[in-house]
Amino acid sequence: MNPYLSISPEVQEALNAGKPVVALESTIISHGMPYPQNVETALQVEQTLRDNGAVPATIAIIGGKLKAGCTPEEIEYLGKKGPSVIKASRRDLPVLIARGEDGATTVTTTMIIAAMAGIHVFATGGIGGVHRGAQQTFDISADLEELAQTPVMVICAGAKSILDLGLTLEYLETKGVPVIGFGTDELPAFYTRHSGFGVDYRIDTPEELAATFKAKLACGLKGGMLVTNPIPEEYSMPKEVIDCAIEHAIHDMEEAGIHGKACTPFLLAKVKDLTGGESLASNIQLVLNNARLAAQTAKAMNKY
Ligand code: PSU
Ligand code: MN
């Protein structure tokens, strides 16, 4: 086994017994939400997975170890440290390991560590993608390349329109990543159920999600699958409100000269401030909704 990988006893026992396990990321804890809502949400997401019959594996890098399964104390530690924890993408892993440092895992690194541990289902909020203006900046999230090469099903609420959603879909098509709408033909845009862009396929049951991903794995087709699960209607935000906040946030980002890996955390925090915290409440609900679907899908994976 990889000497840098550290699987928690509970997760290891579940994997050995063939029980459903769902991976969770830690950048959403350290960079995606403020303290203490980040820790409360992370623990609530774990509880939601348990209530739905799956074992949670919150993934992070702690003291240079690739952790699959964090304790509540470790989650509290990452949440309290917040953005001072390094946001760790694929390129950062070797340095953090060699230096024995901490890192918050993005979708990319959560997929990498989940796959090392043998976990195939991962629930989160939103993924990174092709940023608006990428024609000039080249800012394309490593999440898309990871979906192209690592065998993990990522269940999210679509992508925020801080990204260029059309170009993000084009990129995923080129890389052979199936984009599934759960119960919808339209790509959801995180806070809202509508983006105006179609998904590749609509799937209505966790059983069919599981059967589809199993088929991909069995054929040796490289890479993951993106499942986009719309935010429940009652928690969704009016499209005009969120679009306006995003335009404003992008303007402020350009004015402040922010670029590179700081873009996404800056935009997330700005949008939250501009919507007076309403977006944070939606954000929490959509993650819980994704956790429920992920638990059901992980259970179905064991049957197919
Ligand atoms: N989008 C969100 N919430 C998040 C992120 C993205 O709506 O928390 C985080 C995820 O960890 C994702 C990362 O993998 O940001 C993407 O960062 P970048 O755009 O720098 O690749
Ligand atoms: Mn980027």
Short mmCIF file of C-alpha atoms and ligand atoms in Angstrom, two decimals:
data_model
loop_
_atom_site.label_atom_id
_atom_site.label_comp_id
_atom_site.label_asym_id
_atom_site.label_seq_id
_atom_site.Cartn_x
_atom_site.Cartn_y
_atom_site.Cartn_z
CA MET A 1 0.00 0.00 0.00
CA ASN A 2 1.04 3.61 -0.58
CA PRO A 3 3.00 4.54 2.59
CA TYR A 4 1.65 8.10 2.48
CA LEU A 5 -1.99 7.01 2.45
CA SER A 6 -3.73 6.83 5.84
CA ILE A 7 -7.18 5.25 5.81
CA SER A 8 -9.16 5.68 9.04
CA PRO A 9 -10.07 2.44 10.87
CA GLU A 10 -13.80 3.01 10.25
CA VAL A 11 -13.35 3.59 6.51
CA GLN A 12 -10.94 0.64 6.20
CA GLU A 13 -13.36 -1.66 7.98
CA ALA A 14 -16.22 -0.51 5.73
CA LEU A 15 -14.15 -1.04 2.57
CA ASN A 16 -13.08 -4.52 3.72
CA ALA A 17 -16.70 -5.45 4.45
CA GLY A 18 -17.92 -4.07 1.10
CA LYS A 19 -20.06 -1.41 2.77
CA PRO A 20 -20.90 1.80 0.89
CA VAL A 21 -18.36 4.59 1.44
CA VAL A 22 -18.65 8.18 0.16
CA ALA A 23 -15.70 10.58 -0.14
CA LEU A 24 -16.01 14.27 0.86
CA GLU A 25 -13.60 17.12 0.07
CA SER A 26 -11.95 19.54 2.50
CA THR A 27 -11.43 22.72 0.43
CA ILE A 28 -15.15 23.31 0.84
CA ILE A 29 -14.41 23.34 4.61
CA SER A 30 -11.31 25.55 4.67
CA HIS A 31 -11.93 27.83 1.67
CA GLY A 32 -15.57 27.35 0.70
CA MET A 33 -17.41 28.51 3.82
CA PRO A 34 -16.66 30.65 6.89
CA TYR A 35 -15.99 29.24 10.38
CA PRO A 36 -17.95 27.89 12.25
CA GLN A 37 -20.61 27.10 9.59
CA ASN A 38 -17.95 25.19 7.65
CA VAL A 39 -17.32 22.74 10.50
CA GLU A 40 -21.01 22.43 11.37
CA THR A 41 -21.82 21.70 7.73
CA ALA A 42 -19.00 19.19 7.31
CA LEU A 43 -20.22 17.26 10.36
CA GLN A 44 -23.84 17.50 9.23
CA VAL A 45 -22.89 16.13 5.79
CA GLU A 46 -21.15 13.19 7.46
CA GLN A 47 -24.26 12.57 9.59
CA THR A 48 -26.50 12.71 6.50
CA LEU A 49 -24.38 10.02 4.85
CA ARG A 50 -24.62 7.83 7.95
CA ASP A 51 -28.40 8.37 8.19
CA ASN A 52 -28.63 7.17 4.60
CA GLY A 53 -26.55 4.05 5.17
CA ALA A 54 -23.09 5.09 3.97
CA VAL A 55 -19.77 5.63 5.76
CA PRO A 56 -18.26 9.12 5.25
CA ALA A 57 -14.61 9.53 4.27
CA THR A 58 -13.68 13.19 4.58
CA ILE A 59 -10.40 13.57 2.69
CA ALA A 60 -7.56 15.96 3.57
CA ILE A 61 -3.78 16.13 3.90
CA ILE A 62 -2.67 16.35 7.50
CA GLY A 63 0.99 16.44 8.48
CA GLY A 64 1.90 15.17 5.01
CA LYS A 65 -0.42 12.13 5.25
CA LEU A 66 -3.13 11.57 2.65
CA LYS A 67 -6.13 10.99 4.91
CA ALA A 68 -9.18 9.02 3.79
CA GLY A 69 -11.46 9.54 6.78
CA CYS A 70 -10.94 12.47 9.17
CA THR A 71 -11.96 12.58 12.82
CA PRO A 72 -14.30 15.38 14.04
CA GLU A 73 -11.22 16.93 15.70
CA GLU A 74 -9.37 16.97 12.37
CA ILE A 75 -12.40 18.58 10.69
CA GLU A 76 -12.51 21.23 13.44
CA TYR A 77 -8.76 21.83 12.98
CA LEU A 78 -9.09 22.36 9.20
CA GLY A 79 -12.18 24.54 9.60
CA LYS A 80 -10.58 26.76 12.21
CA LYS A 81 -7.37 27.17 10.19
CA GLY A 82 -9.56 28.16 7.23
CA PRO A 83 -7.88 29.71 4.19
CA SER A 84 -4.44 29.55 5.84
CA VAL A 85 -4.46 25.82 4.99
CA ILE A 86 -2.94 25.34 1.54
CA LYS A 87 -5.55 24.67 -1.13
CA ALA A 88 -4.01 21.54 -2.55
CA SER A 89 -4.35 20.52 -6.18
CA ARG A 90 -2.55 17.67 -8.01
CA ARG A 91 0.67 19.70 -8.41
CA ASP A 92 0.90 20.38 -4.66
CA LEU A 93 0.74 16.79 -3.38
CA PRO A 94 4.42 15.78 -3.60
CA VAL A 95 5.66 18.95 -1.88
CA LEU A 96 3.11 18.79 0.94
CA ILE A 97 3.89 15.12 1.55
CA ALA A 98 7.66 15.62 1.57
CA ARG A 99 7.38 18.63 3.90
CA GLY A 100 4.84 16.97 6.20
CA GLU A 101 2.40 19.86 5.74
CA ASP A 102 -1.39 20.18 5.79
CA GLY A 103 -3.51 20.65 2.70
CA ALA A 104 -7.19 21.09 1.96
CA THR A 105 -8.18 18.81 -0.90
CA THR A 106 -10.04 20.19 -3.93
CA VAL A 107 -12.22 18.03 -6.15
CA THR A 108 -9.02 17.04 -7.96
CA THR A 109 -7.03 15.80 -4.96
CA THR A 110 -10.10 14.31 -3.27
CA MET A 111 -10.61 12.18 -6.40
CA ILE A 112 -6.94 11.15 -6.41
CA ILE A 113 -6.96 10.07 -2.75
CA ALA A 114 -10.42 8.44 -2.98
CA ALA A 115 -9.22 6.35 -5.92
CA MET A 116 -6.07 5.33 -4.01
CA ALA A 117 -8.28 4.15 -1.14
CA GLY A 118 -10.72 2.32 -3.43
CA ILE A 119 -13.66 4.74 -2.99
CA HIS A 120 -15.73 5.34 -6.13
CA VAL A 121 -18.40 7.86 -5.07
CA PHE A 122 -17.71 11.44 -3.98
CA ALA A 123 -20.21 14.14 -2.96
CA THR A 124 -19.49 17.86 -3.02
CA GLY A 125 -21.06 21.25 -3.81
CA GLY A 126 -19.61 22.57 -7.04
CA ILE A 127 -16.66 21.72 -9.26
CA GLY A 128 -14.08 23.94 -10.87
CA GLY A 129 -14.19 24.43 -14.64
CA VAL A 130 -13.23 26.74 -17.47
CA HIS A 131 -13.22 30.28 -16.11
CA ARG A 132 -14.81 33.15 -17.96
CA GLY A 133 -12.13 34.78 -20.09
CA ALA A 134 -10.05 31.58 -20.18
CA GLN A 135 -9.31 32.36 -23.83
CA GLN A 136 -6.89 34.97 -22.41
CA THR A 137 -6.03 33.70 -18.94
CA PHE A 138 -5.81 29.92 -19.63
CA ASP A 139 -7.55 29.47 -16.25
CA ILE A 140 -9.02 25.99 -16.50
CA SER A 141 -9.50 24.05 -13.27
CA ALA A 142 -7.45 20.91 -12.78
CA ASP A 143 -10.77 19.31 -11.74
CA LEU A 144 -11.61 18.78 -15.42
CA GLU A 145 -8.34 16.94 -16.15
CA GLU A 146 -8.90 14.79 -13.07
CA LEU A 147 -12.39 13.85 -14.23
CA ALA A 148 -10.71 12.80 -17.48
CA GLN A 149 -8.33 10.37 -15.80
CA THR A 150 -9.41 9.22 -12.33
CA PRO A 151 -12.20 6.65 -11.78
CA VAL A 152 -14.47 8.46 -9.31
CA MET A 153 -18.11 9.52 -9.72
CA VAL A 154 -18.47 13.14 -8.60
CA ILE A 155 -21.93 14.19 -7.43
CA CYS A 156 -22.31 17.98 -7.41
CA ALA A 157 -24.95 20.67 -7.93
CA GLY A 158 -23.50 21.70 -11.28
CA ALA A 159 -21.11 24.60 -11.62
CA LYS A 160 -21.43 28.22 -10.61
CA SER A 161 -21.73 30.75 -13.36
CA ILE A 162 -18.49 32.30 -12.11
CA LEU A 163 -17.37 29.81 -14.79
CA ASP A 164 -18.03 29.71 -18.51
CA LEU A 165 -20.48 26.80 -18.41
CA GLY A 166 -20.58 26.31 -22.19
CA LEU A 167 -16.78 25.99 -22.45
CA THR A 168 -16.72 23.74 -19.38
CA LEU A 169 -19.12 21.33 -21.12
CA GLU A 170 -17.05 21.45 -24.32
CA TYR A 171 -13.91 20.58 -22.37
CA LEU A 172 -15.60 17.63 -20.64
CA GLU A 173 -16.89 16.37 -23.97
CA THR A 174 -13.38 16.44 -25.46
CA LYS A 175 -12.07 14.52 -22.46
CA GLY A 176 -14.78 11.85 -22.65
CA VAL A 177 -16.42 12.63 -19.32
CA PRO A 178 -20.16 11.81 -19.22
CA VAL A 179 -22.18 14.71 -17.78
CA ILE A 180 -25.38 13.39 -16.22
CA GLY A 181 -28.37 15.42 -15.04
CA PHE A 182 -30.06 13.74 -12.09
CA GLY A 183 -33.78 14.04 -12.81
CA THR A 184 -33.14 16.86 -15.28
CA ASP A 185 -32.14 17.51 -18.90
CA GLU A 186 -30.61 20.87 -17.98
CA LEU A 187 -27.26 21.52 -16.34
CA PRO A 188 -27.99 23.02 -12.91
CA ALA A 189 -25.97 26.12 -11.98
CA PHE A 190 -25.34 25.47 -8.28
CA TYR A 191 -27.60 28.09 -6.57
CA THR A 192 -30.19 27.82 -9.30
CA ARG A 193 -31.71 24.81 -11.05
CA HIS A 194 -31.32 26.37 -14.49
CA SER A 195 -28.38 27.32 -16.69
CA GLY A 196 -29.83 27.12 -20.18
CA PHE A 197 -27.28 24.39 -21.09
CA GLY A 198 -28.25 20.77 -21.66
CA VAL A 199 -26.54 17.76 -20.04
CA ASP A 200 -25.45 14.69 -22.02
CA TYR A 201 -27.96 12.34 -20.39
CA ARG A 202 -30.75 12.49 -17.87
CA ILE A 203 -30.80 9.70 -15.26
CA ASP A 204 -33.61 9.41 -12.70
CA THR A 205 -32.48 6.76 -10.20
CA PRO A 206 -29.39 6.02 -8.08
CA GLU A 207 -29.52 2.47 -9.44
CA GLU A 208 -29.04 3.68 -13.02
CA LEU A 209 -26.22 6.00 -11.93
CA ALA A 210 -24.51 3.00 -10.35
CA ALA A 211 -25.08 0.74 -13.36
CA THR A 212 -23.73 3.40 -15.73
CA PHE A 213 -20.57 4.00 -13.73
CA LYS A 214 -20.01 0.26 -13.25
CA ALA A 215 -20.19 -0.14 -17.02
CA LYS A 216 -17.58 2.57 -17.46
CA LEU A 217 -15.24 0.91 -14.94
CA ALA A 218 -15.76 -2.57 -16.36
CA CYS A 219 -14.84 -1.38 -19.86
CA GLY A 220 -11.63 0.18 -18.58
CA LEU A 221 -12.73 3.60 -19.87
CA LYS A 222 -10.40 6.00 -18.11
CA GLY A 223 -11.75 8.79 -15.92
CA GLY A 224 -14.78 9.66 -13.85
CA MET A 225 -18.38 10.68 -14.32
CA LEU A 226 -20.00 13.97 -13.42
CA VAL A 227 -23.46 13.80 -11.86
CA THR A 228 -25.20 17.17 -11.57
CA ASN A 229 -28.00 17.19 -9.02
CA PRO A 230 -30.17 20.34 -8.94
CA ILE A 231 -30.60 22.22 -5.67
CA PRO A 232 -34.06 21.50 -4.17
CA GLU A 233 -36.57 24.08 -5.42
CA GLU A 234 -37.31 25.49 -1.95
CA TYR A 235 -33.66 26.45 -1.39
CA SER A 236 -32.83 27.72 -4.87
CA MET A 237 -32.07 31.41 -5.37
CA PRO A 238 -33.60 33.72 -7.96
CA LYS A 239 -31.40 33.65 -11.05
CA GLU A 240 -31.32 37.47 -11.38
CA VAL A 241 -30.07 37.88 -7.79
CA ILE A 242 -27.25 35.41 -8.15
CA ASP A 243 -26.27 36.52 -11.69
CA CYS A 244 -26.01 40.11 -10.48
CA ALA A 245 -23.84 39.11 -7.49
CA ILE A 246 -21.55 37.05 -9.74
CA GLU A 247 -21.08 39.89 -12.24
CA HIS A 248 -20.24 42.20 -9.36
CA ALA A 249 -17.80 39.67 -7.84
CA ILE A 250 -15.99 39.14 -11.15
CA HIS A 251 -15.66 42.90 -11.60
CA ASP A 252 -14.15 43.23 -8.09
CA MET A 253 -11.79 40.33 -8.76
CA GLU A 254 -10.47 41.93 -11.93
CA GLU A 255 -10.12 45.28 -10.19
CA ALA A 256 -8.16 43.67 -7.32
CA GLY A 257 -5.87 41.88 -9.79
CA ILE A 258 -6.64 38.43 -8.33
CA HIS A 259 -5.58 35.49 -10.48
CA GLY A 260 -4.68 31.80 -10.36
CA LYS A 261 -5.78 29.57 -7.51
CA ALA A 262 -7.06 32.54 -5.47
CA CYS A 263 -9.85 33.25 -8.01
CA THR A 264 -12.39 30.64 -6.92
CA PRO A 265 -12.13 31.31 -3.13
CA PHE A 266 -12.28 35.08 -3.77
CA LEU A 267 -15.41 34.78 -5.90
CA LEU A 268 -17.12 32.39 -3.46
CA ALA A 269 -16.54 34.75 -0.52
CA LYS A 270 -17.60 37.83 -2.52
CA VAL A 271 -20.84 36.22 -3.70
CA LYS A 272 -21.64 35.23 -0.14
CA ASP A 273 -21.08 38.80 1.10
CA LEU A 274 -23.12 40.33 -1.73
CA THR A 275 -26.13 38.09 -1.10
CA GLY A 276 -26.08 38.76 2.63
CA GLY A 277 -25.47 35.14 3.56
CA GLU A 278 -28.50 33.86 1.67
CA SER A 279 -26.21 32.00 -0.70
CA LEU A 280 -24.50 30.27 2.23
CA ALA A 281 -27.80 28.77 3.37
CA SER A 282 -28.45 27.50 -0.18
CA ASN A 283 -24.91 26.18 -0.41
CA ILE A 284 -25.34 24.11 2.77
CA GLN A 285 -28.65 22.64 1.58
CA LEU A 286 -27.36 21.61 -1.83
CA VAL A 287 -24.39 19.80 -0.28
CA LEU A 288 -26.73 17.86 2.03
CA ASN A 289 -28.91 17.02 -0.97
CA ASN A 290 -25.86 15.69 -2.84
CA ALA A 291 -24.82 13.64 0.18
CA ARG A 292 -28.21 11.88 0.22
CA LEU A 293 -27.94 10.98 -3.45
CA ALA A 294 -24.32 9.86 -3.03
CA ALA A 295 -25.24 7.52 -0.17
CA GLN A 296 -28.01 5.92 -2.22
CA THR A 297 -25.71 5.60 -5.23
CA ALA A 298 -22.86 4.08 -3.20
CA LYS A 299 -25.32 1.52 -1.85
CA ALA A 300 -26.52 0.73 -5.37
CA MET A 301 -22.89 0.38 -6.58
CA ASN A 302 -22.50 -2.58 -4.25
CA LYS A 303 -25.49 -4.33 -5.84
CA TYR A 304 -24.47 -3.97 -9.49
N1 PSU B 1 -16.76 25.61 -6.55
C1 PSU B 1 -17.66 25.79 -5.58
N2 PSU B 1 -17.28 25.57 -4.29
C2 PSU B 1 -16.02 25.15 -3.96
C3 PSU B 1 -15.08 24.95 -5.02
C4 PSU B 1 -15.49 25.19 -6.28
O1 PSU B 1 -18.78 26.16 -5.86
O2 PSU B 1 -15.71 24.97 -2.77
C5 PSU B 1 -13.69 24.46 -4.69
C6 PSU B 1 -13.58 22.94 -4.93
O3 PSU B 1 -12.68 22.40 -3.99
C7 PSU B 1 -12.98 22.87 -6.33
C8 PSU B 1 -12.04 24.06 -6.30
O4 PSU B 1 -12.30 21.67 -6.60
O5 PSU B 1 -12.75 25.07 -5.59
C9 PSU B 1 -11.67 24.52 -7.68
O6 PSU B 1 -10.67 25.48 -7.60
P1 PSU B 1 -9.94 25.99 -8.93
O7 PSU B 1 -11.01 26.75 -9.69
O8 PSU B 1 -8.83 26.87 -8.45
O9 PSU B 1 -9.48 24.77 -9.66
MN MN B 2 -7.63 27.94 -11.73
#
